[in-house]
CSV table of C-alpha atoms in Angstrom, one decimal:
chain,number,residue,atom,x,y,z
A,1,MET,CA,-10.8,-10.5,25.0
A,2,ALA,CA,-10.1,-10.4,21.4
A,3,MET,CA,-7.1,-12.9,20.1
A,4,TYR,CA,-5.2,-11.9,17.5
A,5,ARG,CA,-3.3,-13.9,14.9
A,6,LYS,CA,-0.9,-13.7,12.1
A,7,ILE,CA,-2.5,-15.2,8.7
A,8,PHE,CA,-0.5,-14.9,5.4
A,9,LEU,CA,-2.8,-13.8,2.5
A,10,SER,CA,-1.5,-16.7,0.3
A,11,ALA,CA,-2.6,-19.4,2.6
A,12,VAL,CA,-6.0,-18.2,3.1
A,13,THR,CA,-7.0,-16.1,-0.1
A,14,ALA,CA,-10.7,-17.5,0.6
A,15,VAL,CA,-10.6,-15.2,3.6
A,16,ILE,CA,-9.3,-12.0,2.3
A,17,SER,CA,-8.5,-11.5,-1.4
A,18,MET,CA,-7.1,-8.7,-3.5
A,19,ALA,CA,-7.5,-7.7,-6.9
A,20,ALA,CA,-5.0,-5.1,-8.5
A,21,LEU,CA,-5.6,-3.2,-11.6
A,22,ALA,CA,-1.8,-2.9,-12.9
A,23,ASP,CA,-2.9,0.4,-15.1
A,24,ASN,CA,-4.6,2.8,-12.6
A,25,GLY,CA,-3.1,2.1,-9.3
A,26,PHE,CA,-6.3,0.8,-7.9
A,27,THR,CA,-6.7,-2.2,-5.7
A,28,MET,CA,-9.7,-3.6,-4.3
A,29,TYR,CA,-9.7,-6.0,-1.0
A,30,THR,CA,-12.8,-8.0,-0.1
A,31,ARG,CA,-13.7,-11.0,2.0
A,32,GLY,CA,-16.1,-12.3,-0.4
A,33,ALA,CA,-19.8,-12.9,0.7
A,34,ASP,CA,-19.1,-13.7,4.2
A,35,THR,CA,-18.0,-10.7,6.0
A,36,SER,CA,-17.7,-6.9,5.3
A,37,LEU,CA,-14.0,-5.4,5.0
A,38,TRP,CA,-14.3,-1.7,5.8
A,39,ALA,CA,-11.0,0.3,5.5
A,40,ILE,CA,-11.1,3.2,8.3
A,41,GLY,CA,-7.3,4.1,8.6
A,42,LEU,CA,-3.8,4.2,6.7
A,43,SER,CA,-0.5,4.6,8.1
A,44,PRO,CA,1.3,8.1,7.0
A,45,ASP,CA,3.3,6.2,4.6
A,46,GLY,CA,0.5,4.0,3.1
A,47,ARG,CA,1.8,0.8,4.0
A,48,TYR,CA,-0.6,-0.3,6.8
A,49,MET,CA,-4.6,-0.5,6.3
A,50,SER,CA,-6.9,-1.0,9.4
A,51,CYS,CA,-10.1,-2.5,8.6
A,52,TRP,CA,-13.2,-3.2,10.5
A,53,LEU,CA,-14.9,-6.8,9.6
A,54,GLY,CA,-18.4,-5.8,11.0
A,55,SER,CA,-20.2,-5.4,14.1
A,56,GLY,CA,-19.0,-7.8,16.6
A,57,VAL,CA,-16.8,-9.5,14.2
A,58,GLY,CA,-13.4,-7.8,14.7
A,59,SER,CA,-10.9,-6.0,12.7
A,60,ALA,CA,-7.7,-6.6,10.5
A,61,LEU,CA,-4.7,-5.0,9.8
A,62,LEU,CA,-3.0,-5.0,6.2
A,63,ASP,CA,0.3,-4.7,5.1
A,64,THR,CA,0.0,-3.8,1.5
A,65,TYR,CA,3.8,-3.9,1.1
A,66,THR,CA,4.0,-7.6,1.7
A,67,ASP,CA,0.5,-8.8,1.5
A,68,THR,CA,0.2,-10.0,4.8
A,69,TYR,CA,-2.6,-9.4,7.2
A,70,TYR,CA,-3.5,-9.8,11.0
A,71,VAL,CA,-7.0,-10.7,12.2
A,72,SER,CA,-8.6,-9.9,15.1
A,73,GLU,CA,-12.0,-12.0,16.4
A,74,GLY,CA,-13.3,-9.3,18.7
A,75,SER,CA,-15.5,-6.1,19.0
A,76,SER,CA,-13.1,-3.2,17.8
A,77,GLU,CA,-12.6,-0.5,15.7
A,78,TYR,CA,-9.4,1.2,14.9
A,79,CYS,CA,-9.5,4.4,12.8
A,80,ALA,CA,-5.7,5.1,12.3
A,81,VAL,CA,-2.6,3.6,12.1
A,82,THR,CA,1.1,4.5,12.9
A,83,ASN,CA,3.9,3.5,10.4
A,84,ASP,CA,5.0,0.4,12.6
A,85,GLY,CA,1.6,-1.0,12.6
A,86,MET,CA,0.1,0.4,15.8
A,87,MET,CA,-3.5,0.6,15.4
A,88,ILE,CA,-5.4,3.4,16.8
A,89,GLY,CA,-9.2,3.3,18.4
A,90,TYR,CA,-10.7,0.9,20.7
A,91,GLY,CA,-10.7,-3.1,21.1
A,92,GLU,CA,-7.9,-4.7,23.0
A,93,GLY,CA,-6.8,-1.2,23.9
A,94,PHE,CA,-6.7,2.4,22.6
A,95,GLY,CA,-3.6,1.2,20.9
A,96,TYR,CA,-2.7,-2.1,19.7
A,97,ASN,CA,-0.1,-3.4,17.4
A,98,PRO,CA,-0.5,-6.9,16.5
A,99,ILE,CA,2.5,-7.4,14.7
A,100,THR,CA,4.7,-6.7,17.7
A,101,GLY,CA,1.7,-7.9,20.3
A,102,GLU,CA,2.2,-4.3,22.0
A,103,THR,CA,-1.3,-3.2,23.9
A,104,LEU,CA,-1.9,0.4,25.1
A,105,SER,CA,-4.8,0.5,27.8
A,106,GLY,CA,-6.3,3.3,29.6
A,107,ASN,CA,-9.3,5.4,29.9
A,108,MET,CA,-9.2,6.6,26.2
A,109,LEU,CA,-10.6,6.1,22.8
A,110,GLY,CA,-8.1,6.6,20.3
A,111,LYS,CA,-8.7,8.9,17.6
A,112,GLY,CA,-5.2,10.2,16.1
A,113,ALA,CA,-1.4,9.7,16.6
A,114,THR,CA,2.1,11.1,15.5
A,115,THR,CA,3.7,8.9,12.9
A,116,ASP,CA,5.8,7.1,15.2
A,117,GLY,CA,2.9,6.6,17.9
A,118,THR,CA,4.6,8.5,20.6
A,119,ILE,CA,1.7,10.7,21.4
A,120,ILE,CA,-2.0,9.2,20.8
A,121,VAL,CA,-4.9,11.5,21.2
A,122,GLY,CA,-8.6,10.7,22.1
A,123,ASN,CA,-11.9,11.5,23.8
A,124,GLY,CA,-10.0,11.0,26.9
A,125,GLY,CA,-7.0,13.4,26.5
A,126,TYR,CA,-3.7,12.1,25.2
A,127,TYR,CA,-1.1,9.3,25.8
A,128,SER,CA,2.4,10.0,26.1
A,129,ALA,CA,5.0,7.0,25.5
A,130,LYS,CA,7.6,9.2,27.9
A,131,ASP,CA,5.5,8.2,31.0
A,132,LYS,CA,3.1,5.7,29.4
A,133,LYS,CA,0.1,7.4,30.8
A,134,VAL,CA,-3.0,9.0,29.8
A,135,HIS,CA,-3.3,12.7,30.3
A,136,SER,CA,-6.2,14.9,30.6
A,137,LEU,CA,-6.3,18.1,28.4
A,138,PRO,CA,-7.4,21.4,29.8
A,139,LYS,CA,-11.1,22.2,29.2
A,140,PRO,CA,-12.0,25.8,28.1
A,141,SER,CA,-14.6,27.4,30.3
A,142,ALA,CA,-18.2,27.9,29.4
A,143,ASP,CA,-17.5,31.8,29.9
A,144,ASP,CA,-14.8,31.5,27.4
A,145,LEU,CA,-16.7,29.5,24.9
A,146,GLY,CA,-20.2,31.5,25.5
A,147,PHE,CA,-22.1,28.1,25.7
A,148,GLU,CA,-22.2,25.0,27.7
A,149,PHE,CA,-20.7,21.8,26.3
A,150,GLN,CA,-21.0,18.0,27.4
A,151,GLY,CA,-17.7,16.7,26.0
A,152,MET,CA,-14.6,17.0,24.5
A,153,VAL,CA,-12.6,15.0,21.9
A,154,ALA,CA,-8.9,15.4,20.7
A,155,MET,CA,-9.0,14.3,17.2
A,156,ASP,CA,-5.3,14.6,15.6
A,157,ILE,CA,-2.1,15.8,16.8
A,158,SER,CA,1.2,17.0,14.7
A,159,ASP,CA,4.0,15.0,14.4
A,160,ASP,CA,6.2,17.4,16.5
A,161,GLY,CA,3.8,17.4,19.5
A,162,SER,CA,3.2,21.2,19.3
A,163,LEU,CA,-0.5,21.0,18.3
A,164,ILE,CA,-3.5,19.0,19.0
A,165,ALA,CA,-6.9,19.5,17.2
A,166,GLY,CA,-10.1,18.7,18.2
A,167,TYR,CA,-13.7,20.0,19.3
A,168,VAL,CA,-16.0,20.6,21.9
A,169,GLU,CA,-19.4,18.9,21.8
A,170,ASP,CA,-22.7,21.4,22.8
A,171,TRP,CA,-25.7,20.1,24.3
A,172,TYR,CA,-27.4,19.9,20.9
A,173,LEU,CA,-24.5,17.6,19.6
A,174,GLY,CA,-23.2,20.5,17.6
A,175,GLN,CA,-19.4,20.5,17.2
A,176,ALA,CA,-17.1,23.5,18.0
A,177,MET,CA,-13.4,23.7,17.1
A,178,VAL,CA,-10.6,23.8,19.8
A,179,LEU,CA,-7.0,23.7,19.7
A,180,TRP,CA,-4.2,22.9,22.4
A,181,HIS,CA,-0.8,24.0,22.2
A,182,LEU,CA,2.3,22.8,23.7
A,183,ASN,CA,3.9,25.5,25.9
A,184,ALA,CA,7.6,26.1,27.0
A,185,ASN,CA,6.5,24.3,30.2
A,186,GLY,CA,5.6,21.1,28.2
A,187,GLU,CA,2.2,21.4,29.0
A,188,TYR,CA,-0.9,21.8,26.8
A,189,GLU,CA,-2.8,25.2,26.7
A,190,VAL,CA,-6.4,25.3,25.5
A,191,ASP,CA,-7.2,27.8,22.5
A,192,PRO,CA,-11.1,28.1,22.2
A,193,VAL,CA,-11.0,29.3,18.7
A,194,CYS,CA,-14.5,28.5,18.2
A,195,ALA,CA,-15.7,31.3,20.5
A,196,GLY,CA,-17.4,34.1,19.1
A,197,HIS,CA,-18.3,32.0,16.1
A,198,HIS,CA,-20.0,28.7,17.4
A,199,GLU,CA,-23.9,29.2,18.3
A,200,GLY,CA,-24.3,26.4,20.9
A,201,GLU,CA,-27.6,27.4,22.5
A,202,PHE,CA,-29.7,27.9,19.2
A,203,SER,CA,-30.9,31.5,20.5
A,204,GLY,CA,-28.1,33.5,19.0
A,205,ASP,CA,-26.8,35.0,15.8
A,206,ARG,CA,-23.4,33.7,15.6
A,207,GLU,CA,-22.4,32.2,12.4
A,208,TYR,CA,-21.8,28.2,12.8
A,209,TYR,CA,-24.1,25.6,14.3
A,210,THR,CA,-21.2,23.1,13.8
A,211,ASP,CA,-17.4,24.0,13.2
A,212,GLY,CA,-15.7,20.8,14.1
A,213,VAL,CA,-12.5,19.2,13.6
A,214,THR,CA,-12.4,15.9,11.6
A,215,ALA,CA,-8.7,15.6,11.2
A,216,MET,CA,-5.3,17.5,11.0
A,217,SER,CA,-2.0,17.1,8.4
A,218,HIS,CA,0.7,15.1,10.5
A,219,ASN,CA,3.0,18.6,9.7
A,220,GLY,CA,0.5,20.3,11.7
A,221,ARG,CA,-0.2,23.0,9.0
A,222,TYR,CA,-3.8,21.8,7.7
A,223,ILE,CA,-7.0,21.4,9.6
A,224,ALA,CA,-10.2,19.7,8.1
A,225,ILE,CA,-13.5,21.1,9.3
A,226,ASN,CA,-17.0,20.3,8.9
A,227,PHE,CA,-19.5,23.4,8.9
A,228,VAL,CA,-23.2,23.9,9.5
A,229,ASP,CA,-24.1,27.5,9.4
A,230,ASN,CA,-26.5,29.4,11.6
A,231,ASP,CA,-29.7,30.0,9.3
A,232,GLY,CA,-32.2,30.6,12.0
A,233,THR,CA,-33.5,27.4,12.1
A,234,MET,CA,-33.0,24.1,14.2
A,235,PRO,CA,-30.7,22.2,13.5
A,236,GLY,CA,-29.4,24.8,10.9
A,237,GLY,CA,-28.3,24.6,7.3
A,238,THR,CA,-26.6,22.2,4.6
A,239,PRO,CA,-23.3,20.8,6.2
A,240,TYR,CA,-20.5,21.4,3.9
A,241,VAL,CA,-16.6,21.4,4.5
A,242,GLY,CA,-13.8,23.8,5.0
A,243,ARG,CA,-9.8,23.9,5.4
A,244,TYR,CA,-7.9,25.9,7.8
A,245,ASP,CA,-4.2,26.6,7.2
A,246,MET,CA,-2.4,27.3,10.5
A,247,GLU,CA,0.7,28.8,8.8
A,248,THR,CA,-1.2,31.6,7.0
A,249,GLY,CA,-4.3,31.9,9.1
A,250,GLU,CA,-6.5,31.4,5.9
A,251,LEU,CA,-9.8,29.7,6.0
A,252,THR,CA,-11.0,28.4,2.9
A,253,LYS,CA,-14.6,27.1,2.8
A,254,SER,CA,-16.3,25.1,0.2
A,255,THR,CA,-18.9,27.3,-1.9
A,256,LEU,CA,-20.9,24.4,-2.9
A,257,LYS,CA,-23.2,23.9,0.1
A,258,MET,CA,-24.1,20.3,-0.8
A,259,SER,CA,-24.4,17.8,2.2
A,260,CYS,CA,-20.8,16.7,2.6
A,261,SER,CA,-18.2,15.9,5.0
A,262,ALA,CA,-14.6,16.0,5.4
A,263,THR,CA,-12.3,12.9,6.9
A,264,ARG,CA,-8.5,13.1,6.7
A,265,ILE,CA,-6.2,15.7,5.2
A,266,ALA,CA,-2.6,15.5,3.9
A,267,ASN,CA,0.4,17.4,4.6
A,268,ASP,CA,-0.1,19.5,1.3
A,269,GLY,CA,-3.8,20.2,2.3
A,270,THR,CA,-5.2,17.5,0.0
A,271,MET,CA,-8.5,16.6,1.8
A,272,LEU,CA,-10.8,13.5,1.5
A,273,VAL,CA,-14.6,14.6,1.5
A,274,HIS,CA,-17.6,12.5,1.1
A,275,THR,CA,-21.2,13.4,0.1
A,276,GLY,CA,-24.2,12.0,2.4
A,277,ASP,CA,-26.6,13.0,4.8
A,278,ALA,CA,-28.0,11.3,7.9
A,279,ASP,CA,-31.2,10.2,6.5
A,280,SER,CA,-30.2,8.6,3.3
A,281,GLN,CA,-26.6,7.3,4.7
A,282,ASN,CA,-25.7,7.6,0.9
A,283,ARG,CA,-21.8,8.3,0.3
A,284,LYS,CA,-19.7,9.4,-2.8
A,285,ALA,CA,-16.3,9.8,-3.0
A,286,MET,CA,-14.6,13.2,-3.2
A,287,LEU,CA,-11.1,15.0,-3.1
A,288,TRP,CA,-10.2,18.6,-2.4
A,289,THR,CA,-6.9,20.0,-3.3
A,290,THR,CA,-5.7,23.3,-2.6
A,291,ASP,CA,-5.8,24.4,-6.0
A,292,MET,CA,-9.5,23.5,-6.5
A,293,ASP,CA,-12.3,25.7,-5.8
A,294,ASN,CA,-14.4,23.0,-4.3
A,295,PRO,CA,-14.3,19.2,-3.7
A,296,GLU,CA,-14.8,17.1,-6.9
A,297,TYR,CA,-16.0,13.4,-7.3
A,298,MET,CA,-13.0,10.9,-7.5
A,299,ALA,CA,-15.0,9.3,-10.2
A,300,ASP,CA,-14.6,12.4,-12.4
A,301,LEU,CA,-10.9,13.3,-11.2
A,302,TYR,CA,-10.0,9.5,-12.0
A,303,PRO,CA,-12.1,8.2,-14.7
A,304,ASP,CA,-10.0,5.3,-15.9
A,305,VAL,CA,-11.1,3.8,-12.1
A,306,LYS,CA,-14.4,2.3,-13.0
A,307,GLU,CA,-15.1,1.1,-9.8
A,308,PHE,CA,-15.1,4.7,-8.5
A,309,ALA,CA,-18.3,5.3,-10.6
A,310,ALA,CA,-19.7,2.0,-10.0
A,311,TYR,CA,-19.5,2.1,-6.4
A,312,ASP,CA,-21.0,6.0,-6.4
A,313,ALA,CA,-23.9,4.5,-8.1
A,314,ASP,CA,-24.5,2.1,-5.4
A,315,ASP,CA,-24.6,5.0,-3.0
A,316,TRP,CA,-21.8,3.8,-0.7
A,317,ASN,CA,-18.3,4.8,-1.6
A,318,TYR,CA,-16.0,7.1,0.1
A,319,GLY,CA,-12.1,7.8,1.0
A,320,THR,CA,-11.5,7.2,4.6
A,321,CYS,CA,-7.7,8.1,5.1
A,322,ILE,CA,-4.9,9.4,3.1
A,323,SER,CA,-1.2,9.2,3.4
A,324,SER,CA,0.8,12.3,5.0
A,325,ASP,CA,2.1,12.9,1.3
A,326,GLY,CA,-1.3,12.6,-0.4
A,327,ARG,CA,-0.3,9.8,-2.7
A,328,TYR,CA,-2.4,6.8,-1.3
A,329,ILE,CA,-5.9,6.8,-0.3
A,330,CYS,CA,-8.0,4.1,1.2
A,331,GLY,CA,-11.7,3.5,1.3
A,332,MET,CA,-14.8,1.3,1.4
A,333,ALA,CA,-17.8,1.1,-1.0
A,334,TRP,CA,-20.5,-1.7,-1.6
A,335,HIS,CA,-19.7,-4.1,-4.0
A,336,TYR,CA,-21.8,-7.1,-5.1
A,337,ILE,CA,-20.2,-10.4,-4.9
A,338,GLU,CA,-21.8,-13.8,-6.2
A,339,GLY,CA,-22.1,-16.4,-3.5
A,340,ASP,CA,-24.4,-19.4,-2.8
A,341,GLY,CA,-26.4,-18.7,-6.0
A,342,GLU,CA,-26.6,-14.9,-5.3
A,343,ASP,CA,-25.2,-11.5,-5.5
A,344,TYR,CA,-24.4,-10.3,-2.0
A,345,ALA,CA,-24.0,-6.6,-1.2
A,346,ARG,CA,-20.8,-6.6,0.9
A,347,ARG,CA,-18.6,-3.7,2.1
A,348,ILE,CA,-15.2,-3.8,0.2
A,349,SER,CA,-12.0,-2.0,1.0
A,350,TRP,CA,-10.1,-0.3,-1.7
A,351,LEU,CA,-6.3,1.3,-2.0
A,352,PHE,CA,-5.6,4.0,-4.7
A,353,ASP,CA,-2.3,5.2,-5.7
A,354,ARG,CA,-2.6,8.6,-7.0
A,355,GLU,CA,0.9,8.4,-8.4
A,356,ALA,CA,0.6,5.2,-10.1
A,357,TYR,CA,-2.5,6.6,-11.9
A,358,VAL,CA,-0.6,9.4,-13.3
A,359,THR,CA,2.1,7.5,-14.6
A,360,GLY,CA,0.2,4.2,-15.6
A,361,ILE,CA,2.7,2.2,-13.6
A,362,HIS,CA,1.4,0.3,-10.5
A,363,GLU,CA,4.5,-2.2,-10.3
A,364,ALA,CA,7.9,-0.7,-11.6
A,365,ALA,CA,9.3,-2.4,-14.6
A,366,PRO,CA,12.2,-4.1,-14.3
A,367,VAL,CA,15.6,-2.2,-13.8
A,368,GLU,CA,19.2,-2.9,-13.9
A,369,VAL,CA,20.7,-0.5,-11.7
A,370,ILE,CA,19.5,0.3,-8.2
A,371,ASP,CA,21.1,2.9,-5.9
A,372,SER,CA,21.4,1.2,-2.6
A,373,SER,CA,22.4,4.7,-0.7
A,374,THR,CA,18.8,6.1,-0.8
A,375,GLN,CA,16.7,3.0,-1.0
A,376,GLU,CA,15.5,0.1,1.3
A,377,PHE,CA,15.0,-3.4,0.0
A,378,TYR,CA,12.5,-6.2,1.4
A,379,SER,CA,11.9,-9.5,0.4
A,380,LEU,CA,8.1,-10.4,-0.3
A,381,ASP,CA,7.7,-11.6,3.2
A,382,GLY,CA,8.7,-8.3,4.6
A,383,LYS,CA,12.4,-9.1,5.5
A,384,ARG,CA,15.0,-6.1,5.6
A,385,LEU,CA,17.6,-6.8,2.7
A,386,SER,CA,21.3,-5.4,2.6
A,387,SER,CA,20.8,-5.7,-1.1
A,388,PRO,CA,18.2,-6.4,-3.7
A,389,GLN,CA,17.9,-10.2,-4.6
A,390,LYS,CA,17.1,-11.8,-7.9
A,391,GLY,CA,13.5,-11.7,-8.6
A,392,LEU,CA,10.8,-9.9,-7.3
A,393,ASN,CA,11.7,-7.1,-4.8
A,394,ILE,CA,10.0,-4.6,-2.5
A,395,ILE,CA,11.9,-1.2,-2.9
A,396,ARG,CA,11.3,1.5,-0.4
A,397,GLN,CA,12.7,5.2,-1.0
A,398,GLY,CA,11.0,7.6,1.4
A,399,ASN,CA,7.4,7.4,1.2
A,400,LYS,CA,7.6,5.7,-2.0
A,401,VAL,CA,7.0,1.9,-2.4
A,402,SER,CA,7.3,-0.3,-5.6
A,403,LYS,CA,7.8,-3.7,-6.6
A,404,VAL,CA,10.7,-4.3,-8.9
A,405,ILE,CA,12.0,-7.3,-10.6
A,406,VAL,CA,15.9,-7.5,-10.6
A,407,LYS,CA,17.4,-10.0,-13.0
């Protein structure tokens, strides 16, 4: 069983270190030449990052507000995080909070959760904090879908719990979009939205071989989808991405039929995308906002972050999660690190603040007047303060966090 321990960054900088570039909002985290650090989850407020340390090595939870982190030395992988630090995935349980020690165990692999963690979804259904049980979700029938399927996964849930988005997997490993709506009786009803569109037998003329959900925004409005068209061949055409707007019913598909995949999506529809294919395993980070016709490379959108272009050139770089307001993006990349007389290619994690990039301010300038009625104050070790102290303070206002010097 994995044993978790709390470690402060300042005491063990050789284990996990960080390098912040104050003028462009970019921060890089690494474990040096010893172990990879894969950032795969980000809390909705952008505070916590869940990172995989490598196969059989363990996981880490990083608190980006206080530069505190927690390490697990067991086999685990957590792909999502709640605002209180609950990691969602598998390992100690499908949910584990190394800050409080709370463990959620059951027959489920976690995929997504509400912001407060009261409902967690995965390939085993969903967990409800009300009764502390894992519940099954209703399955669509083969007659409803028009094809047989072998598995079903719930990928994400809206914060109000009214909508769950996921997919069923046909016998050719094609993913087909399915929704679950919460009815007046407090039970979920399945909505096989892929019916009539998904070709699950490779023998018909339905539109898609794959139309699988990768994520849903926390407000339940936008759904990120991966597509593969039925072009008459097996296994079909080039994968590409789309965005579905639950409010308007509009499906927007990328017109660039390049080999790419979607990951997470923010409340305003900003979606993380990366290029890549199963054969080469190359990755390049992309971003797709609702006012863009197609995803664009982050290296082009943010040229002052030279790391994006450098990581892209090494064929492994992509954003893995985005905060609910779209401000913060975490990701992973290859980075060459000198050690023992050689340069070692190791996976590193990065965190990007899009707002800081635009303003050119990563750590806020000193201020003299602070409105305590709309802001929360923390010391550098994470303790809540009733008012700011002299020196460096962590200031939180809504989902925005900054470090402010008070004289």
